[in-house]
Amino acid sequence: MGLSVWKAAEIAAKVAETSNAQKYRLGAVSVRRKEILSVGANMMVYPLADNVRGLHAEENAIRRVEDPVGINLVVVRIGWTGNWLLARPCDNCWDLICKTGVRRVFYSIDNHHLGAEWVNRKLPKRILEAG
């Protein structure tokens, strides 16, 4: 990625602060080359009926990109004190990530580590350390 993965993760953490979710606050940033294409936080969506639907940060960011094929996605989950927590995408988000052609996913493990996974490739998981 042209944009530092850590800089994109910091932006994702700031986006997570905008989440209106009660339990988990996540932010996602989609990046292609050196350009941020979109950001998204997990949100509770309140339709007219009594049903409440959660919109995941990954889905929110991916759906805002006209052509998500080949993008990198950076996802960060923050705790209520601002610390970074594990943000590996859930099964439904992985399904969307695979179907839309996302190239690689980076996700927070803690304040000093990011996980990195290629999508639809048989490469091992990597863990990136800060600094």
mmCIF file with all atom_site columns, C-alpha atoms in Angstrom:
data_model
loop_
_atom_site.group_PDB
_atom_site.id
_atom_site.type_symbol
_atom_site.label_atom_id
_atom_site.label_alt_id
_atom_site.label_comp_id
_atom_site.label_asym_id
_atom_site.label_entity_id
_atom_site.label_seq_id
_atom_site.pdbx_PDB_ins_code
_atom_site.Cartn_x
_atom_site.Cartn_y
_atom_site.Cartn_z
_atom_site.occupancy
_atom_site.B_iso_or_equiv
_atom_site.pdbx_formal_charge
_atom_site.auth_seq_id
_atom_site.auth_comp_id
_atom_site.auth_asym_id
_atom_site.auth_atom_id
_atom_site.pdbx_PDB_model_num
ATOM 1   C CA . MET A 1 1   ? 0.000   0.000   0.000  1.00 0.00 ? 1   MET A CA 1
ATOM 2   C CA . GLY A 1 2   ? 1.303   3.451   -0.881 1.00 0.00 ? 2   GLY A CA 1
ATOM 3   C CA . LEU A 1 3   ? -0.398  4.956   2.160  1.00 0.00 ? 3   LEU A CA 1
ATOM 4   C CA . SER A 1 4   ? 1.148   3.558   5.311  1.00 0.00 ? 4   SER A CA 1
ATOM 5   C CA . VAL A 1 5   ? -0.951  0.729   6.737  1.00 0.00 ? 5   VAL A CA 1
ATOM 6   C CA . TRP A 1 6   ? -0.461  2.263   10.177 1.00 0.00 ? 6   TRP A CA 1
ATOM 7   C CA . LYS A 1 7   ? -1.700  5.686   8.984  1.00 0.00 ? 7   LYS A CA 1
ATOM 8   C CA . ALA A 1 8   ? -4.786  4.036   7.456  1.00 0.00 ? 8   ALA A CA 1
ATOM 9   C CA . ALA A 1 9   ? -5.321  2.152   10.738 1.00 0.00 ? 9   ALA A CA 1
ATOM 10  C CA . GLU A 1 10  ? -5.130  5.409   12.698 1.00 0.00 ? 10  GLU A CA 1
ATOM 11  C CA . ILE A 1 11  ? -7.772  6.883   10.380 1.00 0.00 ? 11  ILE A CA 1
ATOM 12  C CA . ALA A 1 12  ? -9.936  3.764   10.841 1.00 0.00 ? 12  ALA A CA 1
ATOM 13  C CA . ALA A 1 13  ? -9.649  4.195   14.628 1.00 0.00 ? 13  ALA A CA 1
ATOM 14  C CA . LYS A 1 14  ? -10.854 7.808   14.318 1.00 0.00 ? 14  LYS A CA 1
ATOM 15  C CA . VAL A 1 15  ? -13.764 6.637   12.143 1.00 0.00 ? 15  VAL A CA 1
ATOM 16  C CA . ALA A 1 16  ? -14.622 4.006   14.783 1.00 0.00 ? 16  ALA A CA 1
ATOM 17  C CA . GLU A 1 17  ? -15.155 6.836   17.261 1.00 0.00 ? 17  GLU A CA 1
ATOM 18  C CA . THR A 1 18  ? -18.184 7.909   15.169 1.00 0.00 ? 18  THR A CA 1
ATOM 19  C CA . SER A 1 19  ? -19.938 4.552   15.597 1.00 0.00 ? 19  SER A CA 1
ATOM 20  C CA . ASN A 1 20  ? -23.332 4.622   17.290 1.00 0.00 ? 20  ASN A CA 1
ATOM 21  C CA . ALA A 1 21  ? -23.137 0.912   18.176 1.00 0.00 ? 21  ALA A CA 1
ATOM 22  C CA . GLN A 1 22  ? -23.583 0.077   21.846 1.00 0.00 ? 22  GLN A CA 1
ATOM 23  C CA . LYS A 1 23  ? -21.241 -2.913  22.121 1.00 0.00 ? 23  LYS A CA 1
ATOM 24  C CA . TYR A 1 24  ? -18.428 -2.704  19.543 1.00 0.00 ? 24  TYR A CA 1
ATOM 25  C CA . ARG A 1 25  ? -16.994 0.349   17.767 1.00 0.00 ? 25  ARG A CA 1
ATOM 26  C CA . LEU A 1 26  ? -15.241 -0.408  14.494 1.00 0.00 ? 26  LEU A CA 1
ATOM 27  C CA . GLY A 1 27  ? -13.962 1.703   11.642 1.00 0.00 ? 27  GLY A CA 1
ATOM 28  C CA . ALA A 1 28  ? -12.845 0.636   8.182  1.00 0.00 ? 28  ALA A CA 1
ATOM 29  C CA . VAL A 1 29  ? -10.858 2.398   5.463  1.00 0.00 ? 29  VAL A CA 1
ATOM 30  C CA . SER A 1 30  ? -10.670 1.235   1.847  1.00 0.00 ? 30  SER A CA 1
ATOM 31  C CA . VAL A 1 31  ? -7.461  2.083   0.020  1.00 0.00 ? 31  VAL A CA 1
ATOM 32  C CA . ARG A 1 32  ? -6.312  1.708   -3.576 1.00 0.00 ? 32  ARG A CA 1
ATOM 33  C CA . ARG A 1 33  ? -2.735  2.705   -4.371 1.00 0.00 ? 33  ARG A CA 1
ATOM 34  C CA . LYS A 1 34  ? -2.103  5.888   -2.362 1.00 0.00 ? 34  LYS A CA 1
ATOM 35  C CA . GLU A 1 35  ? -5.716  6.995   -2.172 1.00 0.00 ? 35  GLU A CA 1
ATOM 36  C CA . ILE A 1 36  ? -8.345  6.492   0.505  1.00 0.00 ? 36  ILE A CA 1
ATOM 37  C CA . LEU A 1 37  ? -11.531 5.627   -1.374 1.00 0.00 ? 37  LEU A CA 1
ATOM 38  C CA . SER A 1 38  ? -13.978 5.399   1.500  1.00 0.00 ? 38  SER A CA 1
ATOM 39  C CA . VAL A 1 39  ? -14.416 5.051   5.222  1.00 0.00 ? 39  VAL A CA 1
ATOM 40  C CA . GLY A 1 40  ? -17.169 3.433   7.241  1.00 0.00 ? 40  GLY A CA 1
ATOM 41  C CA . ALA A 1 41  ? -18.081 2.761   10.854 1.00 0.00 ? 41  ALA A CA 1
ATOM 42  C CA . ASN A 1 42  ? -20.351 0.090   12.215 1.00 0.00 ? 42  ASN A CA 1
ATOM 43  C CA . MET A 1 43  ? -23.762 1.615   12.775 1.00 0.00 ? 43  MET A CA 1
ATOM 44  C CA . MET A 1 44  ? -27.120 0.655   14.134 1.00 0.00 ? 44  MET A CA 1
ATOM 45  C CA . VAL A 1 45  ? -29.690 1.428   11.444 1.00 0.00 ? 45  VAL A CA 1
ATOM 46  C CA . TYR A 1 46  ? -33.170 2.220   12.684 1.00 0.00 ? 46  TYR A CA 1
ATOM 47  C CA . PRO A 1 47  ? -35.857 1.617   10.038 1.00 0.00 ? 47  PRO A CA 1
ATOM 48  C CA . LEU A 1 48  ? -39.489 2.600   10.448 1.00 0.00 ? 48  LEU A CA 1
ATOM 49  C CA . ALA A 1 49  ? -40.354 -0.792  11.899 1.00 0.00 ? 49  ALA A CA 1
ATOM 50  C CA . ASP A 1 50  ? -39.096 -1.988  15.270 1.00 0.00 ? 50  ASP A CA 1
ATOM 51  C CA . ASN A 1 51  ? -36.395 -4.083  13.650 1.00 0.00 ? 51  ASN A CA 1
ATOM 52  C CA . VAL A 1 52  ? -32.891 -2.771  14.212 1.00 0.00 ? 52  VAL A CA 1
ATOM 53  C CA . ARG A 1 53  ? -30.156 -3.794  11.796 1.00 0.00 ? 53  ARG A CA 1
ATOM 54  C CA . GLY A 1 54  ? -26.460 -3.413  12.362 1.00 0.00 ? 54  GLY A CA 1
ATOM 55  C CA . LEU A 1 55  ? -24.301 -2.214  9.480  1.00 0.00 ? 55  LEU A CA 1
ATOM 56  C CA . HIS A 1 56  ? -20.759 -3.512  9.851  1.00 0.00 ? 56  HIS A CA 1
ATOM 57  C CA . ALA A 1 57  ? -17.839 -1.150  9.239  1.00 0.00 ? 57  ALA A CA 1
ATOM 58  C CA . GLU A 1 58  ? -16.435 -3.362  6.477  1.00 0.00 ? 58  GLU A CA 1
ATOM 59  C CA . GLU A 1 59  ? -19.766 -3.406  4.626  1.00 0.00 ? 59  GLU A CA 1
ATOM 60  C CA . ASN A 1 60  ? -20.168 0.327   5.126  1.00 0.00 ? 60  ASN A CA 1
ATOM 61  C CA . ALA A 1 61  ? -16.743 1.081   3.613  1.00 0.00 ? 61  ALA A CA 1
ATOM 62  C CA . ILE A 1 62  ? -16.971 -1.452  0.752  1.00 0.00 ? 62  ILE A CA 1
ATOM 63  C CA . ARG A 1 63  ? -20.445 -0.335  -0.358 1.00 0.00 ? 63  ARG A CA 1
ATOM 64  C CA . ARG A 1 64  ? -19.203 3.256   -0.704 1.00 0.00 ? 64  ARG A CA 1
ATOM 65  C CA . VAL A 1 65  ? -16.634 2.243   -3.357 1.00 0.00 ? 65  VAL A CA 1
ATOM 66  C CA . GLU A 1 66  ? -17.832 2.187   -6.956 1.00 0.00 ? 66  GLU A CA 1
ATOM 67  C CA . ASP A 1 67  ? -15.462 -0.648  -7.939 1.00 0.00 ? 67  ASP A CA 1
ATOM 68  C CA . PRO A 1 68  ? -14.026 -2.460  -4.898 1.00 0.00 ? 68  PRO A CA 1
ATOM 69  C CA . VAL A 1 69  ? -12.050 -5.026  -6.915 1.00 0.00 ? 69  VAL A CA 1
ATOM 70  C CA . GLY A 1 70  ? -8.422  -4.912  -5.818 1.00 0.00 ? 70  GLY A CA 1
ATOM 71  C CA . ILE A 1 71  ? -8.798  -2.574  -2.841 1.00 0.00 ? 71  ILE A CA 1
ATOM 72  C CA . ASN A 1 72  ? -7.119  -3.047  0.509  1.00 0.00 ? 72  ASN A CA 1
ATOM 73  C CA . LEU A 1 73  ? -9.336  -2.822  3.578  1.00 0.00 ? 73  LEU A CA 1
ATOM 74  C CA . VAL A 1 74  ? -8.076  -1.700  6.996  1.00 0.00 ? 74  VAL A CA 1
ATOM 75  C CA . VAL A 1 75  ? -10.337 -2.405  9.992  1.00 0.00 ? 75  VAL A CA 1
ATOM 76  C CA . VAL A 1 76  ? -9.824  -1.257  13.591 1.00 0.00 ? 76  VAL A CA 1
ATOM 77  C CA . ARG A 1 77  ? -11.938 -1.926  16.680 1.00 0.00 ? 77  ARG A CA 1
ATOM 78  C CA . ILE A 1 78  ? -11.578 0.445   19.605 1.00 0.00 ? 78  ILE A CA 1
ATOM 79  C CA . GLY A 1 79  ? -12.514 -0.027  23.223 1.00 0.00 ? 79  GLY A CA 1
ATOM 80  C CA . TRP A 1 80  ? -14.243 2.633   25.294 1.00 0.00 ? 80  TRP A CA 1
ATOM 81  C CA . THR A 1 81  ? -10.866 3.867   26.567 1.00 0.00 ? 81  THR A CA 1
ATOM 82  C CA . GLY A 1 82  ? -9.515  4.203   23.009 1.00 0.00 ? 82  GLY A CA 1
ATOM 83  C CA . ASN A 1 83  ? -7.378  1.066   23.070 1.00 0.00 ? 83  ASN A CA 1
ATOM 84  C CA . TRP A 1 84  ? -7.319  -1.079  19.939 1.00 0.00 ? 84  TRP A CA 1
ATOM 85  C CA . LEU A 1 85  ? -8.921  -4.538  20.086 1.00 0.00 ? 85  LEU A CA 1
ATOM 86  C CA . LEU A 1 86  ? -9.191  -7.550  17.781 1.00 0.00 ? 86  LEU A CA 1
ATOM 87  C CA . ALA A 1 87  ? -11.121 -6.618  14.627 1.00 0.00 ? 87  ALA A CA 1
ATOM 88  C CA . ARG A 1 88  ? -10.814 -9.659  12.356 1.00 0.00 ? 88  ARG A CA 1
ATOM 89  C CA . PRO A 1 89  ? -13.898 -9.532  10.093 1.00 0.00 ? 89  PRO A CA 1
ATOM 90  C CA . CYS A 1 90  ? -16.816 -11.841 10.919 1.00 0.00 ? 90  CYS A CA 1
ATOM 91  C CA . ASP A 1 91  ? -17.874 -14.632 8.548  1.00 0.00 ? 91  ASP A CA 1
ATOM 92  C CA . ASN A 1 92  ? -20.543 -12.489 6.855  1.00 0.00 ? 92  ASN A CA 1
ATOM 93  C CA . CYS A 1 93  ? -18.044 -9.697  6.235  1.00 0.00 ? 93  CYS A CA 1
ATOM 94  C CA . TRP A 1 94  ? -15.464 -12.187 4.891  1.00 0.00 ? 94  TRP A CA 1
ATOM 95  C CA . ASP A 1 95  ? -18.120 -13.435 2.481  1.00 0.00 ? 95  ASP A CA 1
ATOM 96  C CA . LEU A 1 96  ? -18.759 -9.871  1.255  1.00 0.00 ? 96  LEU A CA 1
ATOM 97  C CA . ILE A 1 97  ? -15.008 -9.188  1.080  1.00 0.00 ? 97  ILE A CA 1
ATOM 98  C CA . CYS A 1 98  ? -14.484 -12.272 -1.117 1.00 0.00 ? 98  CYS A CA 1
ATOM 99  C CA . LYS A 1 99  ? -17.491 -11.578 -3.346 1.00 0.00 ? 99  LYS A CA 1
ATOM 100 C CA . THR A 1 100 ? -16.536 -7.960  -4.017 1.00 0.00 ? 100 THR A CA 1
ATOM 101 C CA . GLY A 1 101 ? -12.918 -8.656  -4.932 1.00 0.00 ? 101 GLY A CA 1
ATOM 102 C CA . VAL A 1 102 ? -11.094 -7.013  -2.033 1.00 0.00 ? 102 VAL A CA 1
ATOM 103 C CA . ARG A 1 103 ? -7.386  -7.812  -2.386 1.00 0.00 ? 103 ARG A CA 1
ATOM 104 C CA . ARG A 1 104 ? -6.087  -7.722  1.174  1.00 0.00 ? 104 ARG A CA 1
ATOM 105 C CA . VAL A 1 105 ? -7.446  -7.083  4.676  1.00 0.00 ? 105 VAL A CA 1
ATOM 106 C CA . PHE A 1 106 ? -5.542  -5.570  7.583  1.00 0.00 ? 106 PHE A CA 1
ATOM 107 C CA . TYR A 1 107 ? -7.164  -5.637  11.022 1.00 0.00 ? 107 TYR A CA 1
ATOM 108 C CA . SER A 1 108 ? -6.235  -4.562  14.513 1.00 0.00 ? 108 SER A CA 1
ATOM 109 C CA . ILE A 1 109 ? -5.143  -7.180  17.008 1.00 0.00 ? 109 ILE A CA 1
ATOM 110 C CA . ASP A 1 110 ? -4.125  -4.707  19.714 1.00 0.00 ? 110 ASP A CA 1
ATOM 111 C CA . ASN A 1 111 ? -2.420  -1.289  19.905 1.00 0.00 ? 111 ASN A CA 1
ATOM 112 C CA . HIS A 1 112 ? 0.852   -2.681  18.586 1.00 0.00 ? 112 HIS A CA 1
ATOM 113 C CA . HIS A 1 113 ? -0.171  -5.367  16.091 1.00 0.00 ? 113 HIS A CA 1
ATOM 114 C CA . LEU A 1 114 ? -2.150  -5.621  12.867 1.00 0.00 ? 114 LEU A CA 1
ATOM 115 C CA . GLY A 1 115 ? -3.145  -8.884  11.237 1.00 0.00 ? 115 GLY A CA 1
ATOM 116 C CA . ALA A 1 116 ? -2.877  -9.089  7.451  1.00 0.00 ? 116 ALA A CA 1
ATOM 117 C CA . GLU A 1 117 ? -4.581  -11.594 5.173  1.00 0.00 ? 117 GLU A CA 1
ATOM 118 C CA . TRP A 1 118 ? -4.717  -11.961 1.424  1.00 0.00 ? 118 TRP A CA 1
ATOM 119 C CA . VAL A 1 119 ? -8.190  -12.669 0.143  1.00 0.00 ? 119 VAL A CA 1
ATOM 120 C CA . ASN A 1 120 ? -8.714  -15.863 -1.877 1.00 0.00 ? 120 ASN A CA 1
ATOM 121 C CA . ARG A 1 121 ? -5.042  -16.765 -1.739 1.00 0.00 ? 121 ARG A CA 1
ATOM 122 C CA . LYS A 1 122 ? -3.344  -19.512 0.191  1.00 0.00 ? 122 LYS A CA 1
ATOM 123 C CA . LEU A 1 123 ? -0.788  -17.362 1.958  1.00 0.00 ? 123 LEU A CA 1
ATOM 124 C CA . PRO A 1 124 ? -0.206  -17.478 5.690  1.00 0.00 ? 124 PRO A CA 1
ATOM 125 C CA . LYS A 1 125 ? -1.514  -14.794 8.019  1.00 0.00 ? 125 LYS A CA 1
ATOM 126 C CA . ARG A 1 126 ? 1.027   -12.144 8.931  1.00 0.00 ? 126 ARG A CA 1
ATOM 127 C CA . ILE A 1 127 ? 1.259   -10.061 12.042 1.00 0.00 ? 127 ILE A CA 1
ATOM 128 C CA . LEU A 1 128 ? 2.681   -6.562  11.707 1.00 0.00 ? 128 LEU A CA 1
ATOM 129 C CA . GLU A 1 129 ? 4.245   -4.911  14.711 1.00 0.00 ? 129 GLU A CA 1
ATOM 130 C CA . ALA A 1 130 ? 4.202   -1.182  15.319 1.00 0.00 ? 130 ALA A CA 1
ATOM 131 C CA . GLY A 1 131 ? 7.436   0.752   15.018 1.00 0.00 ? 131 GLY A CA 1
#
